[in-house]
Coordinates of C-alpha atoms and ligand atoms in Angstrom, one line a residue:
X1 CA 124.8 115.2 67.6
X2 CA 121.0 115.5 67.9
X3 CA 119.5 112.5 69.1
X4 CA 116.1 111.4 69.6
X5 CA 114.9 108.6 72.6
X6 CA 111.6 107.2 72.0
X7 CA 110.4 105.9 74.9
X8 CA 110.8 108.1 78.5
X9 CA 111.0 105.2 81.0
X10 CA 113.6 103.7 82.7
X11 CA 116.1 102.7 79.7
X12 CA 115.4 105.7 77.5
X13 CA 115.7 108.9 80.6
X14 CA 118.9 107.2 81.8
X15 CA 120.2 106.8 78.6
X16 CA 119.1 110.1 77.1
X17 CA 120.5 112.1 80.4
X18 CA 123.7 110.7 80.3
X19 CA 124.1 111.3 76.2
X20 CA 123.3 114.9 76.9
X21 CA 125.5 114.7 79.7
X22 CA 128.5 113.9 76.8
X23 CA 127.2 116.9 75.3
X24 CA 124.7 115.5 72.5
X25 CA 121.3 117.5 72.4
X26 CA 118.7 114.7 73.0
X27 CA 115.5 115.3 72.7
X28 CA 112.9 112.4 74.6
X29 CA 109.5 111.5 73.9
X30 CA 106.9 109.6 75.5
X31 CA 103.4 109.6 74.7
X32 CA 102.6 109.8 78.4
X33 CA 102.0 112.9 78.2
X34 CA 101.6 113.4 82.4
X35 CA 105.3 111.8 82.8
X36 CA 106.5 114.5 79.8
X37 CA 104.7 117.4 82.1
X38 CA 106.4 116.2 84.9
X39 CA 109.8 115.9 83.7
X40 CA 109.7 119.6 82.3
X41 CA 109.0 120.4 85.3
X42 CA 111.9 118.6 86.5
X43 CA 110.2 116.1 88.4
X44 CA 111.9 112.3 87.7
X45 CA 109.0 109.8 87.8
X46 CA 111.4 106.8 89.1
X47 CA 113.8 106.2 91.2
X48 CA 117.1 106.0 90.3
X49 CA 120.5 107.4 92.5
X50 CA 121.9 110.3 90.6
X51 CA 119.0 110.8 88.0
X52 CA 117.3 113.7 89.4
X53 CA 120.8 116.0 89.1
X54 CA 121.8 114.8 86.2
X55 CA 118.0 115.9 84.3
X56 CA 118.5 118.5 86.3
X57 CA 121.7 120.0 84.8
X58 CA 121.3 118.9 81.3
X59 CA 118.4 120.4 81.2
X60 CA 119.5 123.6 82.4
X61 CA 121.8 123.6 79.6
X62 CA 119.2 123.3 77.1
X63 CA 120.6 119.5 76.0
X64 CA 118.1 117.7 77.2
X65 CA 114.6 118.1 76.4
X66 CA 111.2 116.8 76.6
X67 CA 108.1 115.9 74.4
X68 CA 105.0 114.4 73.4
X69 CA 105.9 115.3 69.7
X70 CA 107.9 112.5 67.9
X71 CA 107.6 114.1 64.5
X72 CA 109.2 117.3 65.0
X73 CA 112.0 115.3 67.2
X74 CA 112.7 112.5 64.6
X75 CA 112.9 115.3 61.8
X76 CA 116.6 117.1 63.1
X77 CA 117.5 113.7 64.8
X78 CA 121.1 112.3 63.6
X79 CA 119.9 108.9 65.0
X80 CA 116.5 107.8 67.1
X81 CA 116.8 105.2 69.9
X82 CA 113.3 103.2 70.2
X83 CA 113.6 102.4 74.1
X84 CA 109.8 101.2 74.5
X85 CA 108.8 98.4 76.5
X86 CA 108.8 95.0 75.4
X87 CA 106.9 93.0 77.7
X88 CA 106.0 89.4 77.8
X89 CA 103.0 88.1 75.5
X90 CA 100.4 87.1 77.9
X91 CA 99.7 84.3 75.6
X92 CA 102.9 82.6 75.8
X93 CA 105.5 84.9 77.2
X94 CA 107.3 85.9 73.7
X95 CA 108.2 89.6 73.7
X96 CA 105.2 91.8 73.1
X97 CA 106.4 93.8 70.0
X98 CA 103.6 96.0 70.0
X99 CA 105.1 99.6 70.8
X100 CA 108.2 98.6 69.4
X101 CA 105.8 98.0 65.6
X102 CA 104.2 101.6 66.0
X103 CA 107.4 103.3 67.6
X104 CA 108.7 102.3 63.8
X105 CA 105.7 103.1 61.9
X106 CA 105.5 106.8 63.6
X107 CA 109.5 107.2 63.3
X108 CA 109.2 106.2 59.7
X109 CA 106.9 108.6 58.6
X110 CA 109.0 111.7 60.4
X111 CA 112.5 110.6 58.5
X112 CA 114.1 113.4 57.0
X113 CA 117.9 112.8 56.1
X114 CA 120.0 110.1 56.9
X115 CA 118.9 108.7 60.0
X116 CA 120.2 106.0 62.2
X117 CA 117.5 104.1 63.8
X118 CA 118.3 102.4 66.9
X119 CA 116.9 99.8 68.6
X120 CA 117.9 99.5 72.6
X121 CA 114.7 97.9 73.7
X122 CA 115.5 94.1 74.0
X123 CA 114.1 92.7 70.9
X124 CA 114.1 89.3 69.6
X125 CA 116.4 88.0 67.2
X126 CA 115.1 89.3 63.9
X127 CA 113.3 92.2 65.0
X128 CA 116.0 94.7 63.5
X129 CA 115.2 93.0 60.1
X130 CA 111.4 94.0 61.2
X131 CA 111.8 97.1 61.6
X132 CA 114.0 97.6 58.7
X133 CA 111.0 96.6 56.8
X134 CA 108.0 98.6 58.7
X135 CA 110.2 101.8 57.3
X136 CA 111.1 100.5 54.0
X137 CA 107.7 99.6 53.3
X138 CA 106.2 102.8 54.6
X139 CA 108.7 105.8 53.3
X140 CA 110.8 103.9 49.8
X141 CA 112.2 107.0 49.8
X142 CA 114.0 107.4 53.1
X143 CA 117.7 107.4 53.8
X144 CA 118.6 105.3 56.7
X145 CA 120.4 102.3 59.0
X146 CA 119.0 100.2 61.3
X147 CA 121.2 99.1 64.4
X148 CA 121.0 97.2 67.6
X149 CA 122.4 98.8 70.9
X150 CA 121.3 96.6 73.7
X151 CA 121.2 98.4 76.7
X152 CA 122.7 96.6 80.3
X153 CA 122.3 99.2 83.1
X154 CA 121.5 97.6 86.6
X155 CA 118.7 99.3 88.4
X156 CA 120.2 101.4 91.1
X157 CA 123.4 101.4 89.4
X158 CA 122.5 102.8 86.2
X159 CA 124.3 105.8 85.4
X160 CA 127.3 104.8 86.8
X161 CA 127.3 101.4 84.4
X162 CA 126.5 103.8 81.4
X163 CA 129.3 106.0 82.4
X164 CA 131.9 103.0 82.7
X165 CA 130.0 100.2 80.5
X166 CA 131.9 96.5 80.6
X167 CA 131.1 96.8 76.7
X168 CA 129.2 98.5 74.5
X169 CA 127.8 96.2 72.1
X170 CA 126.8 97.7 68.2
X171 CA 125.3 95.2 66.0
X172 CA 125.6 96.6 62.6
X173 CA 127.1 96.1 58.6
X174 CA 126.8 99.1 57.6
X175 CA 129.7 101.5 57.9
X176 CA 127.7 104.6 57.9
X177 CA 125.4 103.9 60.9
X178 CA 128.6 102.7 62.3
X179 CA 130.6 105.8 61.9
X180 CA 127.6 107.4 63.7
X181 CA 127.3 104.8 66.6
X182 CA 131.0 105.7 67.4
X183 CA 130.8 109.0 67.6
X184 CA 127.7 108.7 70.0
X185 CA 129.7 106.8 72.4
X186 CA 133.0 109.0 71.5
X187 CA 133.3 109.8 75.2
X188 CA 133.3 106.3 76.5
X189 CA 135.6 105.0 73.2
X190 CA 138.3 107.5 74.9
X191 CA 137.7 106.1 78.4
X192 CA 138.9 102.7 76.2
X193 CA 135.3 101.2 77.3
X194 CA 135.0 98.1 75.2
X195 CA 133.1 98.4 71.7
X196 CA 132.2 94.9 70.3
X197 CA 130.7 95.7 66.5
X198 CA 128.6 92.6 65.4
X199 CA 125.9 91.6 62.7
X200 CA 122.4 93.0 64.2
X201 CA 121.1 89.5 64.7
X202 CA 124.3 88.8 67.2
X203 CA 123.3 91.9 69.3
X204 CA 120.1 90.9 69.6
X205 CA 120.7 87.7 70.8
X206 CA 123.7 88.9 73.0
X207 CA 121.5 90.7 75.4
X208 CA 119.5 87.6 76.1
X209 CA 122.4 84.9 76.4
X210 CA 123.9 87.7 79.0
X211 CA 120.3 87.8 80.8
X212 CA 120.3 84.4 80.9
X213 CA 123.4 83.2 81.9
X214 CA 123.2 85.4 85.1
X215 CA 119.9 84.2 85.8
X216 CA 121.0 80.8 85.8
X217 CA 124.1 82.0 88.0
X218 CA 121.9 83.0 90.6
X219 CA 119.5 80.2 90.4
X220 CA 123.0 78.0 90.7
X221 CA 123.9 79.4 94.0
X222 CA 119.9 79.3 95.6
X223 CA 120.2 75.5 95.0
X224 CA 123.8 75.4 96.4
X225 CA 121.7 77.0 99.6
X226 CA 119.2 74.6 99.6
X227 CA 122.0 71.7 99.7
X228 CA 123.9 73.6 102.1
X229 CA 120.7 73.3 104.1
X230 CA 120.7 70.0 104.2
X231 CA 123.9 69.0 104.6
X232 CA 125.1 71.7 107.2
X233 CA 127.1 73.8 105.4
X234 CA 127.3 77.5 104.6
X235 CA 126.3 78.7 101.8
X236 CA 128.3 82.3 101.6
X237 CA 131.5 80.4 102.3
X238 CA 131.1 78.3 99.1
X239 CA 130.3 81.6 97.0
X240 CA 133.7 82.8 98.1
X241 CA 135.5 79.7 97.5
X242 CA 134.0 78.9 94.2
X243 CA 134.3 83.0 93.4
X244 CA 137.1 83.7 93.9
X245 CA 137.8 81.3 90.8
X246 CA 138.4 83.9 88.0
X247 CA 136.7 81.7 85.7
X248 CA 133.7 81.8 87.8
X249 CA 133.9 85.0 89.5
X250 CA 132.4 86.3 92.5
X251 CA 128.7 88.5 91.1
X252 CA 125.8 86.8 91.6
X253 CA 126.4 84.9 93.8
X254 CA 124.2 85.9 96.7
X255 CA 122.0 83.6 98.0
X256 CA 118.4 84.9 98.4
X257 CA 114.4 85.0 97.7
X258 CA 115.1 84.4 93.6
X259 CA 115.5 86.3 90.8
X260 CA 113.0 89.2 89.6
X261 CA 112.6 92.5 88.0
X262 CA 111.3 94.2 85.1
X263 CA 114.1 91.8 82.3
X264 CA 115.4 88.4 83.7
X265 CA 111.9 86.7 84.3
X266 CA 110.8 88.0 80.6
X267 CA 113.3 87.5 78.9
X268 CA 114.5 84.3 79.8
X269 CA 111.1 82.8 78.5
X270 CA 110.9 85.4 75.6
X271 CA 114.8 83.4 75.0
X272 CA 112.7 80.5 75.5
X273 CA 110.3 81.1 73.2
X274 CA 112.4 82.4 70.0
X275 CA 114.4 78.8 70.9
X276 CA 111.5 76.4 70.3
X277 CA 110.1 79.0 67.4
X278 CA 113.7 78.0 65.7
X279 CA 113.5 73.9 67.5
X280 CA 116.3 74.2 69.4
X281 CA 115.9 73.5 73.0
X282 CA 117.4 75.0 75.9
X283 CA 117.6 73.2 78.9
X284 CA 119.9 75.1 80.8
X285 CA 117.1 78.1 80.8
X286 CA 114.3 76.4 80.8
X287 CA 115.8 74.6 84.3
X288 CA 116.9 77.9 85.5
X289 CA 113.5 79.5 84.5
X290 CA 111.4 76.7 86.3
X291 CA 113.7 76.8 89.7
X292 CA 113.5 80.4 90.1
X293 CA 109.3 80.6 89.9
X294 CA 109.4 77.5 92.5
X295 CA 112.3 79.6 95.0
X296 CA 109.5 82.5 94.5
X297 CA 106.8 81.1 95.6
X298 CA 108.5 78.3 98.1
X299 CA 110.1 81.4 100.7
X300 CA 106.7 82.1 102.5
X301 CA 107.2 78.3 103.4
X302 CA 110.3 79.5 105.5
X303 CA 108.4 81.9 107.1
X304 CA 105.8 79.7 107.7
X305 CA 108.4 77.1 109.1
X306 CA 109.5 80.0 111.0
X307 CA 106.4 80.8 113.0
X308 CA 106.3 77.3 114.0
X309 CA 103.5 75.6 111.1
X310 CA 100.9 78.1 111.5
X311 CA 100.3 81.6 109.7
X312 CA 96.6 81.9 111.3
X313 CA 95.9 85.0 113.2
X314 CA 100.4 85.6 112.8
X315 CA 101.1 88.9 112.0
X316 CA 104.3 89.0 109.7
X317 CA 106.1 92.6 109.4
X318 CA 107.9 92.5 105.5
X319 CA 111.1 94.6 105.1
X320 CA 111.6 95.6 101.6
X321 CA 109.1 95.1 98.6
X322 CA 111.2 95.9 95.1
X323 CA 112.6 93.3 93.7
X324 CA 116.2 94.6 94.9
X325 CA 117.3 98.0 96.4
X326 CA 117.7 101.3 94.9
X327 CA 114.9 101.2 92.8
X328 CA 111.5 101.6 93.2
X329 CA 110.7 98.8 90.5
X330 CA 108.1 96.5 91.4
X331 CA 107.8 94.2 88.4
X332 CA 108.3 90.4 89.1
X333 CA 109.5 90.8 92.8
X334 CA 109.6 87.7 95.0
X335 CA 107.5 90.4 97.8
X336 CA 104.5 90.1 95.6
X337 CA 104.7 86.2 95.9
X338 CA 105.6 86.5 99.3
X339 CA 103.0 88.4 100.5
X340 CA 100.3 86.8 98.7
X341 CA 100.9 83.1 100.0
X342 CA 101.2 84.5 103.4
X343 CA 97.7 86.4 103.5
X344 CA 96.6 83.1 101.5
X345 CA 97.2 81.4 104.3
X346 CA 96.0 83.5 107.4
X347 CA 98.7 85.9 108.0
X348 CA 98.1 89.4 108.5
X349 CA 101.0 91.5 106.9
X350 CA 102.3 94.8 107.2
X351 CA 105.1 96.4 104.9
X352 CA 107.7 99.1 104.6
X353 CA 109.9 99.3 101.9
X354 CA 112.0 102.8 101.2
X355 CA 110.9 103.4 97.9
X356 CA 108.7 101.1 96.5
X357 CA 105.4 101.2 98.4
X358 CA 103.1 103.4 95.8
X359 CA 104.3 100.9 92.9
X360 CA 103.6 98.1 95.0
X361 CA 100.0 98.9 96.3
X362 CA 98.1 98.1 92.9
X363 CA 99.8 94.9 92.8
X364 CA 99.4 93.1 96.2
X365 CA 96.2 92.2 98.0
X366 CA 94.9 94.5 100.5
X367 CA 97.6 94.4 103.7
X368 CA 98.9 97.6 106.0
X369 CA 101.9 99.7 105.4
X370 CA 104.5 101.7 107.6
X371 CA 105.9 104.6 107.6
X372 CA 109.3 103.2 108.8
X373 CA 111.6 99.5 110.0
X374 CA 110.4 99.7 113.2
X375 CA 107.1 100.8 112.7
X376 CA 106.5 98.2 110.8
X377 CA 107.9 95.5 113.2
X378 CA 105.5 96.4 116.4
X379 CA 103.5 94.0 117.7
X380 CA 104.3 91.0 114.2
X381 CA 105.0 87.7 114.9
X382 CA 108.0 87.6 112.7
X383 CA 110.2 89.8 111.1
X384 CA 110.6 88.8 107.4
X385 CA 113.7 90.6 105.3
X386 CA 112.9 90.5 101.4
X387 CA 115.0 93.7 99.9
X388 CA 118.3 94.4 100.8
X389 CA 118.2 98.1 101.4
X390 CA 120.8 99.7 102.9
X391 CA 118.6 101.0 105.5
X392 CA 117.7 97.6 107.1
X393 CA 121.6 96.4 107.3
X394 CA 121.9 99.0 110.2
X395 CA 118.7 98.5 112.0
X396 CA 118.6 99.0 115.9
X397 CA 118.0 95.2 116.8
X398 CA 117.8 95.7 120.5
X399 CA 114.8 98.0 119.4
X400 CA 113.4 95.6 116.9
X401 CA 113.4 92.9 120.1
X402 CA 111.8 95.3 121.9
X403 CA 108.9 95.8 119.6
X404 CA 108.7 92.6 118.0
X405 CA 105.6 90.5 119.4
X406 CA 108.0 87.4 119.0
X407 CA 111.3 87.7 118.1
X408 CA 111.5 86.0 115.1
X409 CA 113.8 87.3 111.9
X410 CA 113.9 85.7 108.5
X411 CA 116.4 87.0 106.8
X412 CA 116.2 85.9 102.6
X413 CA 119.2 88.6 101.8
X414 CA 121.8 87.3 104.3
X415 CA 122.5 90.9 105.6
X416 CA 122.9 90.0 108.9
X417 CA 125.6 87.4 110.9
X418 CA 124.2 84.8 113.4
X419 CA 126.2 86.1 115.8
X420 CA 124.9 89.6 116.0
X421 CA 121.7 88.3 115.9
X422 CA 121.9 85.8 118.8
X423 CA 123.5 88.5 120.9
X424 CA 120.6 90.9 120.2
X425 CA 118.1 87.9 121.8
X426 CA 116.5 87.2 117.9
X427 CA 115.3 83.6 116.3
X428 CA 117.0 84.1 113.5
X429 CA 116.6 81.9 110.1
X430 CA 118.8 82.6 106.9
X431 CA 119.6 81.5 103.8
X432 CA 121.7 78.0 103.3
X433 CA 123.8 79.4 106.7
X434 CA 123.9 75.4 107.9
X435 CA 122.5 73.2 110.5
X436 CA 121.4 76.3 112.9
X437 CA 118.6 77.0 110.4
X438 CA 117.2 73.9 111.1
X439 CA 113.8 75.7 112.7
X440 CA 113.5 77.4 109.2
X441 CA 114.0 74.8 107.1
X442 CA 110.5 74.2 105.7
X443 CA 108.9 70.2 107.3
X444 CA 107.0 67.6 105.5
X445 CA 103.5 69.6 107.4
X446 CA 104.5 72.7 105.3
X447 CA 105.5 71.1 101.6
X448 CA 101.8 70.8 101.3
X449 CA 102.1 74.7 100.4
X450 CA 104.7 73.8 97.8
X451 CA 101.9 71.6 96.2
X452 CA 99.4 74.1 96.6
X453 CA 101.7 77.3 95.2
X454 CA 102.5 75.3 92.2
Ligands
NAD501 P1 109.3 101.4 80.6 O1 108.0 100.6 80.5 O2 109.7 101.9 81.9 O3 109.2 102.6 79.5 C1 108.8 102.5 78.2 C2 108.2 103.9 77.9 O4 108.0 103.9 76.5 C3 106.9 104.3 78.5 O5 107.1 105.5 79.2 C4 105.9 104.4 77.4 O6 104.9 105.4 77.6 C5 106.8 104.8 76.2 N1 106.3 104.5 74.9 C6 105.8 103.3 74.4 N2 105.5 103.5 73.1 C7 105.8 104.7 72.8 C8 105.8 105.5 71.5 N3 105.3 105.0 70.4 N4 106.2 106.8 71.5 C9 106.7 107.3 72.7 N5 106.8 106.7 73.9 C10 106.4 105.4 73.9 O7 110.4 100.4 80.0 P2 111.9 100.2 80.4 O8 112.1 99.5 81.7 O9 112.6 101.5 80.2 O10 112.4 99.2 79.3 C11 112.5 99.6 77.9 C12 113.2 98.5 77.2 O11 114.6 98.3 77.7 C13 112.6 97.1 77.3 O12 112.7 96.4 76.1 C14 113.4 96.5 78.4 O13 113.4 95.0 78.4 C15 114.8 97.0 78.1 N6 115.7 97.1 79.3 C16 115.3 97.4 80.5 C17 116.2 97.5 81.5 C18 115.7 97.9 82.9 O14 116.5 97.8 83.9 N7 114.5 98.5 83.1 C19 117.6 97.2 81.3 C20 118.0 96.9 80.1 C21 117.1 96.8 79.0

């Protein structure tokens, strides 16, 4: 089939590779016209395992191309995927339906033959209907179905959950458009991936109730550590007890600095927001939403804790800046709040993180950066875990003794067992890993930065 992805970021490049890769011809635009440049010349502008061979080959094969032109594209397209961003309203954190309005507009006017329009950006409830209408309004004429097909990839994981999706959810009435939807996803239909076919408003709403709900799972298990803190108890054993309940299940349930990336801060308010727009409230998200901005801002209180009350004149080496690993995606990391609190309050930092140090640079104040783990750690005060790369679960820690001013670890990923760490000679402070994180746990002299942060 031809296919068209509107949109060249993170969604629509994964997405569009791996349709070529089932042997579609996809053709994707952007109208950044220095990221289209670089992908012809097979430069991948983001990080993602896998995605560099995978352009590579398809586009090799002439079936997957690139362009700033969506008119020519939309014109052979069987269907066009609008993958465009859909970031928060400054105003009041709705969804900023701004690209997705023109993305419609400029696809309408292109139509030419039954054409399924798509809509994978997260959207809404109601924007389908929206769209519908932007083309029906601006081409009477035109033959075509609009569908929701959320998208769920994982950062870091995301070819590998498009190539064995848990479900692939249509939303859809229309028999034709669904005909074509199946026949996209033919290949993963034979691997017997789940299809659920709904009404377009259902989809819409699906990918928010799923962002949500596993927000709030993680924001469960941060407060578990916090009580497990207090009360001496460890924190990964309960995940593991309560996990290993099927009905609860055992991912996300890691303990660590809260939530954040480029869709669970957004769109649990944008769920928020379309909640009270309708007056029904949600409590359970709101909570969740309201916990996870206090965790954020709350862990440079550890560290704080950690270096005994005072960050003045400390100099605090930060391992790992994205907002998990295996990306290079900086938006809504806890790093960014981390990092500002601390130079807030006197520290001095310095930062290495694999991959995500040239996205992170316009976003945090002015601090220093390294070129590797242990570069960064000479001569700091503390040693302060924030991403859970796999390159700082094998460090040397003798070495990181050895060039550590003080030899302080805070570790807000739990990659590391006491143990190992108290053999290697290291303070070390976890998360909600019972009474021995006492020293960490943040004292009445530091809450005053709670009341500060918030
Ligand atoms: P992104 O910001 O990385 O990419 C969006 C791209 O669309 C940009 O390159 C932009 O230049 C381009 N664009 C905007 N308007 C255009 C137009 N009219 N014509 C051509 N190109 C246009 O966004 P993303 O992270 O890929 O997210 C896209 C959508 O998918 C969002 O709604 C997001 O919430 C959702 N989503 C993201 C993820 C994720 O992990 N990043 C996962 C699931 C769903």
């Amino acid at each position: 089939m031809n296919l068209v992805m509107v949109g060249t970021g993170y969604v629509g490049l994964v997405t569009g590779a791996c349709l070529a890769d089932f042997g579609h011809t996809v053709i994707c635009v952007d109208k950044d016209e220095a990221k289209i440049s670089a992908l012809r010349a097979n430069h991948v502008p983001i990080f993602e395992p896998g995605l560099d061979g995978l352009v590579e080959r398809n586009t090799e094969k002439k079936r997957l191309l690139f362009t700033t032109d969506l008119a020519a594209a939309v014109r052979q397209a069987d269907a066009v995927f609008i993958a465009v961003g859909t970031p928060g309203r400054h105003s009041d954190g709705q969804a900023d339906l701004t690209y997705v309005r023109h993305a419609a507009a400029e696809i309408a006017a292109a139509l030419d033959g039954y054409t399924v329009v798509v809509t994978k950006s997260t959207v809404p409830v109601g924007t389908g209907d929206e769209v519908e209408q932007i083309i029906r309004d601006a081409r009477p004429d035109a033959e075509f179905s609009v569908v929701s097909n959320p998208e769920f990839l994982r950062e870091g994981a995301a070819i590998a959950d498009f190539e064995q999706p848990n479900r692939i959810i249509i939303g859809t009435n229309d028999e034709r458009a669904r005909g074509v939807m199946s026949e996209i996803y033919r290949p993963l239909l034979l691997n017997q991936s789940p299809m659920v076919f709904t009404d377009r408003r259902t989809s819409e709403l699906i990918k928010y109730a799923a962002n949500a709900f596993l927000a709030t799972k993680i924001t469960f298990i941060n407060e578990m550590a916090d009580l497990c803190e207090s009360v001496g108890a460890d924190v990964e054993d309960v995940a593991r007890g309560i996990g290993l309940d099927e009905r609860i299940g055992m991912k996300f349930l890691s303990p660590g600095p809260g939530y954040g990336g480029s869709c669970f801060p957004k769109d649990t308010t944008a769920l928020m927001r379309t909640a009270e727009e309708h007056g029904v409230p949600l409590r359970v998200v709101a909570a969740t939403a309201d916990a996870n901005a206090r965790r954020k801002k709350g862990m440079a209180e550890r560290v704080l804790a950690a270096l005994g009350g005072s960050a003045e004149g400390a100099t605090v080496a930060v391992l790992g800046l994205t907002f998990k690993a295996d990306t290079d995606d900086m938006r809504g990391a806890p790093a960014l709040d981390i990092i500002a609190t601390l130079t807030e309050i006197g520290a001095t930092i310095r930062a290495y993180d694999p991959a995500g140090m040239e996205a992170a640079k316009p976003l945090l104040p002015p601090i220093a950066y390294a070129g590797d783990a242990y570069d960064c750690a000479t001569g700091a005060d503390a040693l302060v875990i924030v991403t859970e790369w796999g390159e700082f679960r094998t460090l040397d820690l003798e070495r990181i003794k050895s060039v550590l001013r003080r030899p302080i670890v805070i570790d807000l990923r739990n990659i590391y067992d006491r143990s190992t760490m108290a053999s290697a000679g290291l303070v070390y402070h976890s998360i909600g890993r019972n009474a021995v994180e006492e020293a960490a746990r943040p004292s009445a002299s530091v809450t005053r930065l709670e009341a500060k942060a918030s």
